Amino acid sequence: MKGTPRNKLLEISMIERQHTFKETTLTYDKDVAINEAKRCLNCKSAPCRQGCPVGVNIPLFISKIADSNFDSAVQVVKATNALPAVCGRVCPQSEQCEKLCVRGKNGSAVAIGCLERFLGDYAIDNGIYCAAVGANTLKAGHGSVAIIGSGPASLTCACECIQNGYKVVVFEALHALGGVLIYGIPEFRLPKRLVDAEIKSLVSLGVKFEINTLIGRSISFSDLRKRFDAVFIGTGAGLPNFMDIEGENLNGVYSANEYLTRVNLMKAYLDESDTPIMRARNVLVIGGGNVAFDSARTAMRLGSKSVVLAYRRTKDEIPARVEEVEQAEIEGVIISILSIPVKLLSDDNGNVRGAILKKCKLSEMDVRGRRSFEIIENTDYEIECDLVIVAIGTNPNPIVKECFSDLVTDSVGRVLVDQNNITNLPGVYAGGDAVTGAATVISAMGAGRSAAKSIARQLNGKYIN
Ligand SMILES: Cc1cc2nc3c(=O)[nH]c(=O)nc-3n(C[C@H](O)[C@H](O)[C@H](O)COP(=O)(O)OP(=O)(O)OC[C@H]3O[C@@H](n4cnc5c(N)ncnc54)[C@H](O)[C@@H]3O)c2cc1C
């Protein structure tokens, strides 16, 4: 049962990592992909599929790779996932599909994410787009859908709506499309040309995109509702949380959002970029999610001598992808577990020069099923740092509450929806981080899909997928 070991992704050298933002790992070539696909047991019950929020037919696409039938394998994935090159790279597979893989019970799980990534790249390299399902059906829907935001929730909703025959316009506040895929996740983990290529696939289906358009300011929410039959809100959770400790307003203290946006969206790591970025000697990153690890690995690439990531629980509770934690450690990030900053220290010019941290211990489970932590008194210690990056979560931007009048939200501004992503307003749907707060790409995509189904029901079309 144990069989052949899982095929690992090749990695670029440490020297390249230190000096460039090139992607750290390399996609399988065809032979390795076939070899990995042949490890799949093709179980009848296909538990892996239950672990996928968009229900990709995993055993079928893997069997097609094993038969070298790549074009057909791409269509299987793209039937329910418009962004395979993205998801193959960033999904938390070890907690989802791969966690349920039967092979994994007695050895290592099939590398489902790496195979999906292989197909995503294959599709881009060979110009294979999402199928225009709506165009192929006898009963295409009629109606128009406005989509606010262009992150993964919106892109998925747009793809499904256009495939069902509706006219779709996506409005994006920024000058670039993709949401966090573009401005948050760094190039060394998710090359932007791949995000652009997967969006191009939607353009080929007829989805229209309007950039530099902030709904609620450039166009009012009520105007949008008048112009379109249905509206999907996929505005994400772009408002960073802070710790509310002394010194958080010092120079050199960034939210991870700002730090990563400067680097990713504004390309501050390139010499020719106009956007400044602080290249610090000693960096303290606060948090334990993907955002914290992306910030830490970015700081390493920008030449920092020491990057310490302070996390208040243990390694077992770290929410970031397993691969990112491993890669960060290989790159020299020091993970300081059971540690929490309580004060940031200033030099004479108002710049951060250090931090005081305290040690923590784990206590009982919290409501999310995670161990809570308690601060241990009299355990203060000081570290030197000239840059602090705060990555402790985000909430929806208050503009949603402010400008989308009558929309019901909770106390932190998350849009309230039912299980079908329907809001309290007729014809208005929502999904992704705008509803859940900071979560994952694939859960946002699942919500975009669910909302598209509801929109199709509203517009009396036939839901295809
Ligand atoms: C640094 C970082 C790393 C991450 N790493 C991972 C990972 O490895 N794996 C994973 O699964 N998840 C990861 N995530 C989380 C994941 O990216 C998000 O959960 C996901 O992008 C949410 O998608 P969304 O479509 O809801 O919103 P977003 O991706 O946030 O997109 C929302 C878009 O809406 C636009 N917008 C907002 N308001 C308006 C308005 N009024 N008018 C027009 N446009 C508007 C915004 O500009 C933005 O482009 C990461 C997040 C960050 C920040």
Short mmCIF file of C-alpha atoms and ligand atoms in Angstrom, two decimals:
data_model
loop_
_atom_site.label_atom_id
_atom_site.label_comp_id
_atom_site.label_asym_id
_atom_site.label_seq_id
_atom_site.Cartn_x
_atom_site.Cartn_y
_atom_site.Cartn_z
CA MET A 1 0.00 0.00 0.00
CA LYS A 2 2.85 2.35 0.82
CA GLY A 3 4.14 2.25 -2.76
CA THR A 4 6.23 4.88 -4.46
CA PRO A 5 6.99 8.11 -2.61
CA ARG A 6 5.36 11.38 -3.58
CA ASN A 7 7.17 13.43 -6.24
CA LYS A 8 8.47 16.63 -4.73
CA LEU A 9 8.57 19.95 -6.56
CA LEU A 10 12.06 21.09 -7.49
CA GLU A 11 13.19 24.36 -5.90
CA ILE A 12 15.40 27.21 -7.06
CA SER A 13 18.70 27.80 -5.27
CA MET A 14 19.08 29.77 -2.06
CA ILE A 15 21.18 32.35 -3.89
CA GLU A 16 18.36 33.01 -6.34
CA ARG A 17 15.87 33.24 -3.47
CA GLN A 18 17.97 35.76 -1.61
CA HIS A 19 18.32 38.09 -4.55
CA THR A 20 15.19 37.69 -6.67
CA PHE A 21 11.42 37.28 -6.42
CA LYS A 22 11.46 34.29 -8.82
CA GLU A 23 8.98 31.54 -8.03
CA THR A 24 10.55 29.29 -5.37
CA THR A 25 9.24 25.95 -6.62
CA LEU A 26 9.05 24.56 -10.15
CA THR A 27 6.00 22.95 -11.77
CA TYR A 28 6.21 19.22 -12.57
CA ASP A 29 7.17 18.34 -16.12
CA LYS A 30 4.92 15.93 -18.04
CA ASP A 31 6.79 12.76 -17.03
CA VAL A 32 6.78 13.60 -13.34
CA ALA A 33 3.09 14.56 -13.53
CA ILE A 34 2.23 11.21 -15.13
CA ASN A 35 4.32 9.38 -12.55
CA GLU A 36 2.59 11.20 -9.69
CA ALA A 37 -0.86 10.66 -11.24
CA LYS A 38 -0.18 6.93 -11.36
CA ARG A 39 0.10 6.95 -7.56
CA CYS A 40 -3.64 7.66 -7.33
CA LEU A 41 -5.63 4.60 -6.23
CA ASN A 42 -8.75 5.88 -8.00
CA CYS A 43 -10.87 5.01 -4.95
CA LYS A 44 -14.57 4.56 -5.68
CA SER A 45 -15.67 6.77 -2.79
CA ALA A 46 -13.21 9.55 -3.82
CA PRO A 47 -12.92 11.16 -0.35
CA CYS A 48 -10.52 13.77 -1.80
CA ARG A 49 -13.42 15.31 -3.69
CA GLN A 50 -15.38 15.97 -0.52
CA GLY A 51 -12.44 18.03 0.69
CA CYS A 52 -12.66 20.47 -2.23
CA PRO A 53 -14.98 23.48 -1.67
CA VAL A 54 -15.60 23.79 -5.43
CA GLY A 55 -16.04 20.03 -5.94
CA VAL A 56 -13.33 19.48 -8.58
CA ASN A 57 -13.58 15.92 -9.94
CA ILE A 58 -10.12 15.04 -8.66
CA PRO A 59 -9.93 11.31 -9.48
CA LEU A 60 -11.12 11.94 -13.05
CA PHE A 61 -8.56 14.65 -13.83
CA ILE A 62 -5.79 12.59 -12.26
CA SER A 63 -6.70 9.50 -14.30
CA LYS A 64 -6.60 11.63 -17.45
CA ILE A 65 -3.11 12.89 -16.56
CA ALA A 66 -2.02 9.28 -15.99
CA ASP A 67 -3.25 8.54 -19.55
CA SER A 68 -1.36 11.59 -20.93
CA ASN A 69 -4.72 13.09 -21.88
CA PHE A 70 -3.82 16.58 -20.65
CA ASP A 71 -6.29 18.66 -22.69
CA SER A 72 -9.19 16.64 -21.42
CA ALA A 73 -7.82 16.74 -17.84
CA VAL A 74 -7.75 20.55 -18.05
CA GLN A 75 -11.43 20.62 -19.03
CA VAL A 76 -12.33 18.43 -16.05
CA VAL A 77 -10.67 20.88 -13.65
CA LYS A 78 -11.92 23.98 -15.41
CA ALA A 79 -15.52 22.72 -15.29
CA THR A 80 -15.64 23.79 -11.65
CA ASN A 81 -12.45 25.79 -11.10
CA ALA A 82 -11.52 28.71 -13.34
CA LEU A 83 -8.22 29.29 -11.52
CA PRO A 84 -6.27 25.99 -11.40
CA ALA A 85 -2.80 27.57 -11.74
CA VAL A 86 -3.66 29.74 -8.72
CA CYS A 87 -5.30 27.04 -6.60
CA GLY A 88 -2.61 24.48 -7.38
CA ARG A 89 -0.15 26.90 -5.76
CA VAL A 90 -2.01 28.46 -2.85
CA CYS A 91 -4.78 26.14 -1.66
CA PRO A 92 -4.28 24.54 1.76
CA GLN A 93 -4.35 21.05 0.20
CA SER A 94 -2.86 19.38 3.26
CA GLU A 95 -5.98 20.44 5.16
CA GLN A 96 -8.44 19.67 2.38
CA CYS A 97 -8.28 17.22 -0.55
CA GLU A 98 -4.88 15.72 0.35
CA LYS A 99 -5.88 15.29 3.98
CA LEU A 100 -8.60 12.86 2.90
CA CYS A 101 -6.47 11.02 0.30
CA VAL A 102 -6.49 7.28 1.06
CA ARG A 103 -2.85 6.98 -0.03
CA GLY A 104 -1.97 9.42 2.72
CA LYS A 105 -3.28 7.08 5.42
CA ASN A 106 -0.37 4.73 4.90
CA GLY A 107 2.26 6.87 3.28
CA SER A 108 2.22 10.21 1.55
CA ALA A 109 -0.96 11.58 -0.08
CA VAL A 110 -1.10 12.01 -3.85
CA ALA A 111 0.20 15.53 -4.63
CA ILE A 112 -3.21 16.75 -5.86
CA GLY A 113 -2.22 20.41 -5.63
CA CYS A 114 0.96 19.91 -7.67
CA LEU A 115 -1.03 18.04 -10.34
CA GLU A 116 -3.64 20.81 -10.47
CA ARG A 117 -0.82 23.33 -10.80
CA PHE A 118 0.67 21.30 -13.65
CA LEU A 119 -2.68 21.40 -15.48
CA GLY A 120 -3.18 25.11 -14.79
CA ASP A 121 0.22 25.88 -16.32
CA TYR A 122 -0.39 23.47 -19.18
CA ALA A 123 -3.67 25.26 -19.98
CA ILE A 124 -1.94 28.65 -19.99
CA ASP A 125 0.99 27.44 -22.09
CA ASN A 126 -1.37 25.86 -24.62
CA GLY A 127 -4.07 28.56 -24.67
CA ILE A 128 -6.83 26.33 -23.29
CA TYR A 129 -9.61 28.49 -21.86
CA CYS A 130 -12.70 27.76 -19.73
CA ALA A 131 -15.52 26.25 -21.76
CA ALA A 132 -18.18 28.76 -22.79
CA VAL A 133 -20.92 26.56 -21.35
CA GLY A 134 -23.71 29.12 -21.79
CA ALA A 135 -22.97 29.40 -25.47
CA ASN A 136 -23.31 25.64 -25.90
CA THR A 137 -26.67 25.23 -24.26
CA LEU A 138 -30.10 25.45 -25.80
CA LYS A 139 -31.41 27.49 -22.93
CA ALA A 140 -29.04 30.28 -22.08
CA GLY A 141 -30.10 32.69 -19.35
CA HIS A 142 -30.98 36.34 -19.96
CA GLY A 143 -30.01 39.16 -17.67
CA SER A 144 -27.08 41.18 -16.45
CA VAL A 145 -24.87 40.78 -13.41
CA ALA A 146 -22.63 43.40 -11.80
CA ILE A 147 -19.77 42.03 -9.77
CA ILE A 148 -18.00 44.25 -7.25
CA GLY A 149 -14.31 43.40 -6.76
CA SER A 150 -12.11 41.09 -8.82
CA GLY A 151 -10.73 38.65 -6.25
CA PRO A 152 -11.24 34.88 -6.50
CA ALA A 153 -14.85 35.02 -5.20
CA SER A 154 -15.78 37.52 -7.91
CA LEU A 155 -13.82 35.84 -10.70
CA THR A 156 -15.54 32.54 -9.96
CA CYS A 157 -18.97 34.13 -9.80
CA ALA A 158 -18.24 35.98 -13.08
CA CYS A 159 -17.13 32.79 -14.82
CA GLU A 160 -20.16 30.79 -13.74
CA CYS A 161 -22.60 33.62 -14.57
CA ILE A 162 -21.24 34.14 -18.07
CA GLN A 163 -21.22 30.41 -18.66
CA ASN A 164 -24.90 30.50 -17.77
CA GLY A 165 -25.55 33.07 -20.46
CA TYR A 166 -25.71 36.34 -18.50
CA LYS A 167 -23.93 39.57 -19.33
CA VAL A 168 -21.27 40.17 -16.69
CA VAL A 169 -19.35 43.31 -15.75
CA VAL A 170 -16.72 43.22 -12.99
CA PHE A 171 -15.91 46.52 -11.26
CA GLU A 172 -12.52 46.76 -9.54
CA ALA A 173 -11.33 49.67 -7.40
CA LEU A 174 -7.63 49.11 -8.10
CA HIS A 175 -5.76 49.48 -11.40
CA ALA A 176 -5.05 45.74 -11.53
CA LEU A 177 -7.34 42.69 -11.44
CA GLY A 178 -7.18 39.72 -9.10
CA GLY A 179 -7.69 41.07 -5.57
CA VAL A 180 -5.32 39.54 -3.04
CA LEU A 181 -3.91 37.26 -5.77
CA ILE A 182 -2.34 40.40 -7.25
CA TYR A 183 -1.71 42.74 -4.36
CA GLY A 184 -1.20 40.30 -1.46
CA ILE A 185 0.39 36.97 -2.36
CA PRO A 186 4.00 37.55 -3.44
CA GLU A 187 5.45 36.84 -6.87
CA PHE A 188 7.77 34.13 -5.49
CA ARG A 189 4.70 32.10 -4.52
CA LEU A 190 2.23 33.12 -7.22
CA PRO A 191 3.66 34.73 -10.38
CA LYS A 192 1.38 37.52 -11.53
CA ARG A 193 1.57 36.50 -15.20
CA LEU A 194 -0.37 33.34 -14.24
CA VAL A 195 -3.13 35.32 -12.51
CA ASP A 196 -3.35 37.59 -15.57
CA ALA A 197 -3.51 34.56 -17.87
CA GLU A 198 -6.33 32.93 -15.90
CA ILE A 199 -8.25 36.23 -15.97
CA LYS A 200 -7.67 36.38 -19.73
CA SER A 201 -9.57 33.14 -19.96
CA LEU A 202 -12.61 34.95 -18.52
CA VAL A 203 -12.16 37.84 -20.95
CA SER A 204 -12.27 35.29 -23.77
CA LEU A 205 -15.68 34.18 -22.48
CA GLY A 206 -16.95 37.76 -22.68
CA VAL A 207 -16.64 38.98 -19.09
CA LYS A 208 -16.10 42.77 -19.11
CA PHE A 209 -13.79 44.36 -16.55
CA GLU A 210 -13.80 48.00 -15.41
CA ILE A 211 -10.76 48.90 -13.33
CA ASN A 212 -10.19 52.05 -11.22
CA THR A 213 -13.88 52.00 -10.30
CA LEU A 214 -14.71 52.14 -6.61
CA ILE A 215 -18.34 51.15 -6.19
CA GLY A 216 -19.85 53.40 -3.56
CA ARG A 217 -17.81 56.37 -4.82
CA SER A 218 -17.21 56.24 -8.63
CA ILE A 219 -20.63 54.63 -9.12
CA SER A 220 -23.23 54.50 -6.37
CA PHE A 221 -24.52 51.17 -5.16
CA SER A 222 -28.12 52.19 -5.94
CA ASP A 223 -27.19 53.12 -9.54
CA LEU A 224 -25.55 49.77 -9.97
CA ARG A 225 -28.67 48.00 -8.70
CA LYS A 226 -30.81 49.95 -11.17
CA ARG A 227 -28.51 49.13 -14.11
CA PHE A 228 -28.14 45.39 -13.45
CA ASP A 229 -30.54 42.54 -12.69
CA ALA A 230 -28.26 41.11 -10.02
CA VAL A 231 -25.27 42.35 -8.02
CA PHE A 232 -22.55 40.24 -6.37
CA ILE A 233 -20.46 41.80 -3.61
CA GLY A 234 -16.95 40.30 -3.50
CA THR A 235 -15.13 43.20 -1.90
CA GLY A 236 -12.85 41.12 0.34
CA ALA A 237 -11.49 42.07 3.74
CA GLY A 238 -8.90 44.75 3.12
CA LEU A 239 -8.93 46.55 6.48
CA PRO A 240 -5.99 45.45 8.64
CA ASN A 241 -6.31 44.76 12.36
CA PHE A 242 -3.75 46.18 14.78
CA MET A 243 -2.76 45.03 18.25
CA ASP A 244 -3.49 48.31 20.00
CA ILE A 245 -0.19 48.30 21.92
CA GLU A 246 2.13 51.19 22.78
CA GLY A 247 4.41 52.16 19.91
CA GLU A 248 2.23 50.87 17.07
CA ASN A 249 2.21 54.36 15.48
CA LEU A 250 6.01 54.61 15.25
CA ASN A 251 7.77 55.00 11.91
CA GLY A 252 8.72 51.59 10.58
CA VAL A 253 5.56 49.84 11.75
CA TYR A 254 3.53 48.59 8.78
CA SER A 255 0.38 46.57 8.34
CA ALA A 256 1.18 43.50 6.25
CA ASN A 257 -1.38 44.80 3.74
CA GLU A 258 0.57 47.99 3.12
CA TYR A 259 3.95 46.26 3.11
CA LEU A 260 2.88 43.55 0.67
CA THR A 261 0.89 45.92 -1.56
CA ARG A 262 3.95 48.12 -1.99
CA VAL A 263 6.03 45.09 -2.95
CA ASN A 264 3.54 43.10 -5.04
CA LEU A 265 1.19 45.58 -6.67
CA MET A 266 3.61 48.49 -6.91
CA LYS A 267 6.68 46.25 -7.56
CA ALA A 268 8.78 48.08 -4.98
CA TYR A 269 11.34 45.25 -5.09
CA LEU A 270 12.40 46.31 -8.58
CA ASP A 271 15.01 49.05 -8.83
CA GLU A 272 12.96 50.89 -11.46
CA SER A 273 9.84 51.12 -9.24
CA ASP A 274 8.75 54.55 -7.96
CA THR A 275 7.28 53.06 -4.80
CA PRO A 276 9.61 53.14 -1.80
CA ILE A 277 9.97 50.14 0.50
CA MET A 278 11.90 49.92 3.72
CA ARG A 279 14.87 47.57 3.49
CA ALA A 280 15.42 46.92 7.17
CA ARG A 281 18.20 45.09 8.97
CA ASN A 282 16.15 43.39 11.69
CA VAL A 283 12.49 42.64 11.12
CA LEU A 284 9.76 41.54 13.50
CA VAL A 285 6.65 40.02 11.91
CA ILE A 286 3.63 39.49 14.14
CA GLY A 287 1.19 36.70 13.24
CA GLY A 288 1.15 33.09 12.03
CA GLY A 289 -1.00 32.98 8.89
CA ASN A 290 -0.03 32.98 5.21
CA VAL A 291 0.08 36.77 5.35
CA ALA A 292 2.67 36.75 8.14
CA PHE A 293 4.83 34.17 6.36
CA ASP A 294 4.58 36.04 3.05
CA SER A 295 5.72 39.21 4.81
CA ALA A 296 8.62 37.44 6.52
CA ARG A 297 9.82 35.75 3.31
CA THR A 298 9.49 39.06 1.45
CA ALA A 299 11.64 40.83 4.05
CA MET A 300 14.31 38.11 3.68
CA ARG A 301 14.38 38.74 -0.07
CA LEU A 302 14.69 42.47 0.48
CA GLY A 303 17.99 41.83 2.26
CA SER A 304 17.17 41.75 5.97
CA LYS A 305 19.78 40.16 8.20
CA SER A 306 17.29 38.77 10.69
CA VAL A 307 13.56 38.14 10.42
CA VAL A 308 11.75 36.95 13.54
CA LEU A 309 8.13 35.86 13.29
CA ALA A 310 6.36 36.05 16.65
CA TYR A 311 3.39 33.72 17.01
CA ARG A 312 1.42 33.41 20.22
CA ARG A 313 0.56 29.72 19.94
CA THR A 314 2.72 26.68 19.04
CA LYS A 315 3.75 25.37 15.64
CA ASP A 316 0.82 22.93 15.67
CA GLU A 317 -1.64 25.82 15.59
CA ILE A 318 0.07 27.85 12.83
CA PRO A 319 -2.66 28.49 10.24
CA ALA A 320 -0.29 29.10 7.28
CA ARG A 321 0.19 26.42 4.61
CA VAL A 322 2.63 23.73 5.72
CA GLU A 323 4.84 24.36 2.66
CA GLU A 324 5.14 28.08 3.43
CA VAL A 325 6.27 27.38 6.98
CA GLU A 326 8.86 24.87 5.72
CA GLN A 327 10.11 27.25 3.04
CA ALA A 328 10.31 30.17 5.47
CA GLU A 329 12.49 28.15 7.81
CA ILE A 330 14.74 27.02 4.95
CA GLU A 331 15.13 30.69 4.01
CA GLY A 332 16.19 31.61 7.54
CA VAL A 333 13.03 33.05 9.13
CA ILE A 334 13.14 32.46 12.89
CA ILE A 335 9.75 31.36 14.23
CA SER A 336 9.37 32.47 17.81
CA ILE A 337 6.43 30.47 19.13
CA LEU A 338 4.40 31.25 22.27
CA SER A 339 5.50 34.88 22.02
CA ILE A 340 3.47 38.07 21.94
CA PRO A 341 4.70 41.67 21.55
CA VAL A 342 3.36 43.95 24.28
CA LYS A 343 5.20 47.19 23.46
CA LEU A 344 7.18 48.66 20.56
CA LEU A 345 10.19 50.85 21.44
CA SER A 346 11.14 54.17 19.87
CA ASP A 347 14.51 55.77 19.09
CA ASP A 348 15.00 59.55 19.48
CA ASN A 349 13.50 60.22 16.03
CA GLY A 350 10.25 58.32 16.44
CA ASN A 351 11.45 55.26 14.54
CA VAL A 352 10.87 51.80 15.90
CA ARG A 353 14.08 50.33 17.38
CA GLY A 354 12.84 47.26 19.22
CA ALA A 355 10.01 45.37 20.84
CA ILE A 356 9.20 43.93 24.24
CA LEU A 357 7.63 40.50 24.05
CA LYS A 358 6.15 38.17 26.65
CA LYS A 359 5.95 34.39 26.62
CA CYS A 360 2.57 32.65 26.38
CA LYS A 361 1.19 29.22 27.19
CA LEU A 362 -1.65 27.31 25.58
CA SER A 363 -4.94 26.96 27.40
CA GLU A 364 -8.34 25.46 26.55
CA MET A 365 -9.99 25.25 23.08
CA ASP A 366 -11.59 28.42 21.75
CA VAL A 367 -14.93 28.61 19.87
CA ARG A 368 -13.14 27.86 16.57
CA GLY A 369 -11.72 24.64 17.98
CA ARG A 370 -8.22 26.12 18.34
CA ARG A 371 -6.23 26.17 21.58
CA SER A 372 -6.38 29.59 23.25
CA PHE A 373 -3.32 31.17 24.81
CA GLU A 374 -2.51 32.94 28.06
CA ILE A 375 0.25 35.46 28.62
CA ILE A 376 2.74 34.42 31.31
CA GLU A 377 3.60 37.41 33.49
CA ASN A 378 7.24 38.37 34.26
CA THR A 379 8.55 36.75 31.09
CA ASP A 380 9.38 40.02 29.26
CA TYR A 381 12.24 40.02 26.81
CA GLU A 382 13.46 42.60 24.31
CA ILE A 383 14.46 42.22 20.68
CA GLU A 384 16.03 44.72 18.33
CA CYS A 385 14.09 45.58 15.15
CA ASP A 386 13.91 48.51 12.74
CA LEU A 387 10.80 47.23 10.91
CA VAL A 388 7.66 45.69 12.39
CA ILE A 389 5.01 44.10 10.17
CA VAL A 390 1.64 43.46 11.77
CA ALA A 391 -0.18 40.50 10.19
CA ILE A 392 -2.93 39.63 12.65
CA GLY A 393 -5.93 39.50 10.36
CA THR A 394 -8.22 41.81 8.43
CA ASN A 395 -11.86 42.79 8.31
CA PRO A 396 -14.03 44.17 5.51
CA ASN A 397 -13.43 47.76 4.51
CA PRO A 398 -15.95 50.07 6.26
CA ILE A 399 -16.89 51.50 2.85
CA VAL A 400 -19.13 48.46 2.38
CA LYS A 401 -21.22 49.36 5.42
CA GLU A 402 -21.04 53.06 4.66
CA CYS A 403 -21.94 53.07 0.96
CA PHE A 404 -24.07 49.97 0.42
CA SER A 405 -27.08 51.36 2.26
CA ASP A 406 -29.55 48.97 3.89
CA LEU A 407 -27.19 46.02 3.49
CA VAL A 408 -27.13 44.07 6.75
CA THR A 409 -23.65 43.42 8.17
CA ASP A 410 -22.33 42.22 11.53
CA SER A 411 -20.44 44.28 14.11
CA VAL A 412 -17.13 44.13 12.18
CA GLY A 413 -18.72 44.85 8.81
CA ARG A 414 -18.98 41.32 7.39
CA VAL A 415 -21.96 41.03 5.04
CA LEU A 416 -24.66 38.71 6.38
CA VAL A 417 -25.87 36.10 3.89
CA ASP A 418 -27.85 32.86 4.02
CA GLN A 419 -26.43 29.47 2.98
CA ASN A 420 -27.00 30.40 -0.68
CA ASN A 421 -25.04 33.67 -0.42
CA ILE A 422 -28.19 35.77 -0.63
CA THR A 423 -28.14 39.07 1.31
CA ASN A 424 -31.12 40.86 2.84
CA LEU A 425 -31.48 43.02 -0.33
CA PRO A 426 -33.41 41.63 -3.32
CA GLY A 427 -31.07 40.74 -6.19
CA VAL A 428 -27.92 41.29 -4.10
CA TYR A 429 -25.52 38.43 -3.30
CA ALA A 430 -22.21 38.34 -1.47
CA GLY A 431 -19.34 35.94 -0.82
CA GLY A 432 -15.66 35.50 -0.03
CA ASP A 433 -13.78 37.45 2.62
CA ALA A 434 -16.45 40.20 2.59
CA VAL A 435 -18.70 37.63 4.26
CA THR A 436 -16.30 35.42 6.23
CA GLY A 437 -13.50 37.85 7.06
CA ALA A 438 -9.98 36.78 6.00
CA ALA A 439 -10.23 33.14 4.85
CA THR A 440 -8.92 31.21 1.82
CA VAL A 441 -8.93 31.50 -1.95
CA ILE A 442 -10.86 28.31 -2.42
CA SER A 443 -13.52 29.12 0.17
CA ALA A 444 -14.01 32.47 -1.60
CA MET A 445 -14.34 30.60 -4.89
CA GLY A 446 -16.86 28.20 -3.34
CA ALA A 447 -18.92 31.20 -2.25
CA GLY A 448 -18.69 32.76 -5.74
CA ARG A 449 -20.04 29.51 -7.17
CA SER A 450 -22.84 29.30 -4.66
CA ALA A 451 -23.85 32.91 -5.38
CA ALA A 452 -23.83 32.22 -9.13
CA LYS A 453 -26.27 29.36 -8.59
CA SER A 454 -28.56 31.68 -6.64
CA ILE A 455 -28.30 34.35 -9.34
CA ALA A 456 -29.22 31.78 -11.99
CA ARG A 457 -32.24 30.77 -9.94
CA GLN A 458 -33.28 34.42 -9.64
CA LEU A 459 -32.85 35.14 -13.31
CA ASN A 460 -34.77 31.98 -14.23
CA GLY A 461 -32.00 30.59 -16.33
CA LYS A 462 -30.80 27.06 -16.27
CA TYR A 463 -27.87 26.39 -13.99
CA ILE A 464 -25.35 24.48 -16.02
CA ASN A 465 -22.63 23.16 -13.71
C1 LIG B 1 -0.72 38.07 1.79
C2 LIG B 1 -1.84 37.08 1.70
C3 LIG B 1 -1.53 35.76 1.47
C4 LIG B 1 -2.54 34.82 1.37
N1 LIG B 1 -2.22 33.53 1.10
C5 LIG B 1 -3.20 32.62 0.91
C6 LIG B 1 -2.89 31.28 0.56
O1 LIG B 1 -1.74 30.89 0.44
N2 LIG B 1 -3.91 30.42 0.36
C7 LIG B 1 -5.21 30.80 0.48
O2 LIG B 1 -6.10 29.98 0.22
N3 LIG B 1 -5.54 32.07 0.83
C8 LIG B 1 -4.57 32.98 1.05
N4 LIG B 1 -4.89 34.26 1.40
C9 LIG B 1 -6.31 34.62 1.58
C10 LIG B 1 -7.02 34.79 0.25
O3 LIG B 1 -6.19 35.47 -0.66
C11 LIG B 1 -8.34 35.49 0.42
O4 LIG B 1 -9.12 34.72 1.31
C12 LIG B 1 -9.08 35.65 -0.91
O5 LIG B 1 -8.31 36.40 -1.83
C13 LIG B 1 -10.43 36.33 -0.72
O6 LIG B 1 -11.00 36.53 -1.97
P1 LIG B 1 -12.15 37.61 -2.23
O7 LIG B 1 -12.52 37.46 -3.64
O8 LIG B 1 -13.20 37.48 -1.20
O9 LIG B 1 -11.47 39.04 -1.95
P2 LIG B 1 -10.12 39.76 -2.39
O10 LIG B 1 -9.13 38.83 -2.97
O11 LIG B 1 -9.73 40.55 -1.21
O12 LIG B 1 -10.58 40.76 -3.53
C14 LIG B 1 -11.46 41.82 -3.25
C15 LIG B 1 -11.31 42.87 -4.35
O13 LIG B 1 -12.39 43.79 -4.22
C16 LIG B 1 -11.90 45.09 -4.52
N5 LIG B 1 -12.83 46.05 -3.92
C17 LIG B 1 -13.06 46.27 -2.60
N6 LIG B 1 -14.02 47.20 -2.44
C18 LIG B 1 -14.41 47.58 -3.68
C19 LIG B 1 -15.38 48.52 -4.16
N7 LIG B 1 -16.14 49.22 -3.33
N8 LIG B 1 -15.49 48.68 -5.51
C20 LIG B 1 -14.73 47.95 -6.37
N9 LIG B 1 -13.80 47.04 -5.95
C21 LIG B 1 -13.66 46.86 -4.63
C22 LIG B 1 -10.53 45.10 -3.89
O14 LIG B 1 -9.71 46.12 -4.45
C23 LIG B 1 -10.03 43.70 -4.24
O15 LIG B 1 -9.36 43.68 -5.48
C24 LIG B 1 -3.90 35.22 1.54
C25 LIG B 1 -4.21 36.56 1.81
C26 LIG B 1 -3.20 37.48 1.88
C27 LIG B 1 -3.54 38.93 2.15
#
